Coordinates of C-alpha atoms in Angstrom, one line a residue:
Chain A
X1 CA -4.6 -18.3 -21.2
X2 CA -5.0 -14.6 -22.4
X3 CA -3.0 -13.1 -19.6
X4 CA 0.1 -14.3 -18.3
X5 CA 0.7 -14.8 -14.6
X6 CA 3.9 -12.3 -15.1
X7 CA 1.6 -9.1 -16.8
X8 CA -1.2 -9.5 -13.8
X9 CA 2.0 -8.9 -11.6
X10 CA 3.9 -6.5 -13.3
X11 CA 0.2 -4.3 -14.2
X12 CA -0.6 -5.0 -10.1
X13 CA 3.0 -3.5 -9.3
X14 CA 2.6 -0.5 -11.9
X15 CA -1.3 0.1 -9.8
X16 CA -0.9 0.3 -6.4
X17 CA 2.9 2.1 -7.2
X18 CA 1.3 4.6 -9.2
X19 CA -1.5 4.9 -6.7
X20 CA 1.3 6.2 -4.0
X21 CA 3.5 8.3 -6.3
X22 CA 0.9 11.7 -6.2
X23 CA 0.8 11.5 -2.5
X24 CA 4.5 10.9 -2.3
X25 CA 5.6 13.5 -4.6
X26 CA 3.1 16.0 -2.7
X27 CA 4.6 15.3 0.7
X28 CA 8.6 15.0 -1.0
X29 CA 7.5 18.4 -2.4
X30 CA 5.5 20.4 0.2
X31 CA 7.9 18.4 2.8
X32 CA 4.3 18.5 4.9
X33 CA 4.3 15.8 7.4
X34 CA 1.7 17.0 9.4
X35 CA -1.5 14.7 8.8
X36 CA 0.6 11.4 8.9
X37 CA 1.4 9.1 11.9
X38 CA 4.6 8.4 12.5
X39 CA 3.7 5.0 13.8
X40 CA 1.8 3.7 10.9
X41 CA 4.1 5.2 8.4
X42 CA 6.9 3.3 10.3
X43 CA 4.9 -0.1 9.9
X44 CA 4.2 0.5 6.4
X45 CA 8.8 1.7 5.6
X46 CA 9.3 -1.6 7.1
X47 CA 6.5 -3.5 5.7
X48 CA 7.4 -2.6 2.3
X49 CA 11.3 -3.5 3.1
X50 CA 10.1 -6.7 4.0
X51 CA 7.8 -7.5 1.1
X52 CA 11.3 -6.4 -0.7
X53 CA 13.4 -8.8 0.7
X54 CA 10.8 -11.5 0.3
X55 CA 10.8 -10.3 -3.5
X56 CA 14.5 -11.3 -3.4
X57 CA 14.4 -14.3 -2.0
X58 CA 11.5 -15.6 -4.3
X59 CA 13.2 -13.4 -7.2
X60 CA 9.9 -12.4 -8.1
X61 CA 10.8 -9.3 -10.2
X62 CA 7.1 -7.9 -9.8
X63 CA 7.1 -7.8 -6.3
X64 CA 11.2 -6.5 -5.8
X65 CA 10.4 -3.6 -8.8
X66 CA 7.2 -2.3 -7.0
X67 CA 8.3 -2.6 -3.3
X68 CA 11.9 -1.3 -4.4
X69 CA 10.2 2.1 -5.6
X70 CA 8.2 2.4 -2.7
X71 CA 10.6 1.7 -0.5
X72 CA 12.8 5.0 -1.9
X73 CA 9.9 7.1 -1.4
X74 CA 8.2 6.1 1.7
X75 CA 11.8 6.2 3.3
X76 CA 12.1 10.2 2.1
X77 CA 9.0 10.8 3.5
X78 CA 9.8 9.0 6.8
X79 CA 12.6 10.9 6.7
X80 CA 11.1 13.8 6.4
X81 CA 8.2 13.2 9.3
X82 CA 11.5 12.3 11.9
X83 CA 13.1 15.4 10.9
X84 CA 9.5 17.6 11.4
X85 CA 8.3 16.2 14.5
X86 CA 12.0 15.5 16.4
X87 CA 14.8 17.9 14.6
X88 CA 12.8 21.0 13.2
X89 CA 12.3 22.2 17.0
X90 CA 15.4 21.0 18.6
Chain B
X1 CA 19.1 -19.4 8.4
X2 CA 17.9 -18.2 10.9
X3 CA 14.5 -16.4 9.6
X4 CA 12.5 -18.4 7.5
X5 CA 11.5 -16.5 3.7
X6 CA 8.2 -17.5 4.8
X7 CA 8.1 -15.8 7.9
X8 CA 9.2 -12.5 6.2
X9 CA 6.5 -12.9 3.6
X10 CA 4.1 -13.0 6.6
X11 CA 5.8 -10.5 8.4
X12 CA 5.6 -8.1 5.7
X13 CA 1.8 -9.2 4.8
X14 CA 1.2 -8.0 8.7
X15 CA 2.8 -4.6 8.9
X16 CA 1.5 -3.2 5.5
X17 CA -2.1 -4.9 6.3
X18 CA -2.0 -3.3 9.9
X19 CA -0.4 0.1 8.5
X20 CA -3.6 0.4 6.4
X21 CA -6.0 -0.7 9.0
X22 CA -6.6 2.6 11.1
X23 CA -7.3 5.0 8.4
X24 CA -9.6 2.1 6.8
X25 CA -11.7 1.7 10.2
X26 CA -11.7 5.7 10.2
X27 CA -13.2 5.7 6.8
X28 CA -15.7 3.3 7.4
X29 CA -16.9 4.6 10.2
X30 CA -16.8 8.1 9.6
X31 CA -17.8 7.4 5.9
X32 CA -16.1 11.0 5.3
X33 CA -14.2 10.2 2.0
X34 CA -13.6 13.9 1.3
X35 CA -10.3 14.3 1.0
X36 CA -9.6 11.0 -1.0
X37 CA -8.8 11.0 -4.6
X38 CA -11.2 8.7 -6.6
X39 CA -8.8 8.5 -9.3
X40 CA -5.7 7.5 -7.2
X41 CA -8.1 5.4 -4.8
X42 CA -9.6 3.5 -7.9
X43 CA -5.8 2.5 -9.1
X44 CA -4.8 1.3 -5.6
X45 CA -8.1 -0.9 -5.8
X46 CA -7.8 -2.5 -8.5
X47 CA -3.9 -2.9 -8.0
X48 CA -4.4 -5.3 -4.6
X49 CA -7.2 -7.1 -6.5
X50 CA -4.6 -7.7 -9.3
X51 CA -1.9 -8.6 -6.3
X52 CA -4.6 -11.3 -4.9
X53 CA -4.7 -12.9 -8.2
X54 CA -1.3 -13.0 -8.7
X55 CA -1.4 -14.1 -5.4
X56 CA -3.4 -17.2 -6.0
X57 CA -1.2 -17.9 -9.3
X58 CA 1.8 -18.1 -7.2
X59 CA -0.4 -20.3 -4.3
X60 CA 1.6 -17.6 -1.9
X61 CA -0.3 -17.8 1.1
X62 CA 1.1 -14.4 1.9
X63 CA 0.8 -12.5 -0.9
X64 CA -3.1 -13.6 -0.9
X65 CA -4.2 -13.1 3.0
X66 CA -2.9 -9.6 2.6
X67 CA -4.4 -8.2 -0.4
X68 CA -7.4 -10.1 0.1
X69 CA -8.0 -7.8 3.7
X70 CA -6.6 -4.8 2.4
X71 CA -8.9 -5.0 -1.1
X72 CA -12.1 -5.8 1.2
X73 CA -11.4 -2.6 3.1
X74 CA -9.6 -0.4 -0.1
X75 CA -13.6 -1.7 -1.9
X76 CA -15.7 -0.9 1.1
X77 CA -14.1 2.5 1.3
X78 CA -13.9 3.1 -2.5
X79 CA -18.2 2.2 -2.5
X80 CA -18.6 5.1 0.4
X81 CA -16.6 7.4 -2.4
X82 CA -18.7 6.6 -4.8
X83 CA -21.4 7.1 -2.9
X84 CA -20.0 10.3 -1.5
X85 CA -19.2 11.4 -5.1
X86 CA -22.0 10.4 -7.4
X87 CA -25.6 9.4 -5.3
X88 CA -25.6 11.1 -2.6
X89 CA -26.2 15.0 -3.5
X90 CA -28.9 13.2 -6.4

């Protein structure tokens, strides 16, 4: 086999990361949480936490490197949409 | 243990999956693909197709069901881009 099982991984976890880092950096920067859901952004925090632990428990590095990055950053940005739509006003 | 590393894999196949799923139906029905980046959109793509075959490597039920719905939906949406982009104003 020309590709090994571990590169399709590693290249998949170095695609869809990089795919989210503009957007993340944008909202991280601008701090604009205005066109996101709060709801779906919660699924998706929690659904990447869980594809993390699962990427510990099969100690896949692939899957614990890409879901451990966008974990950091879609936890900032969660915290950032809490803080806009609950704190800002208070 | 009392959750199963399974369950978590499916768990967190079901949250991200579902996280996507309202702003995919949105873009298919709408078909108003305006204020996605091709660029960005064409990395995440190809990154969940790289994920399902990874996927089927492993034999990881999980890791396959999700990325095989989310790269249906990230393709139909990334054709109306396309579209949107390159054919339509010809």
């Amino acid at each position: 086999m020309l590709i090994s099982p571990e590169l399709i991984g590693y290249l998949a976890a170095t695609l869809t990361t990089t795919s989210f880092l503009p957007q993340a950096i944008m909202t991280i920067k601008t701090r604009d949480t205005e066109s996101l859901s709060l709801g779906m952004y919660s699924l998706f925090a929690l659904g990447v936490l869980l594809w993390l632990i699962y990427g510990i428990y099969l100690s896949n590095k692939a899957i614990i490197i890409a879901n451990a990055i966008t974990f950091v950053l879609a936890a900032v940005i969660l915290g950032f949409k809490i803080y806009n739509s609950f704190l800002k006003k208070g």
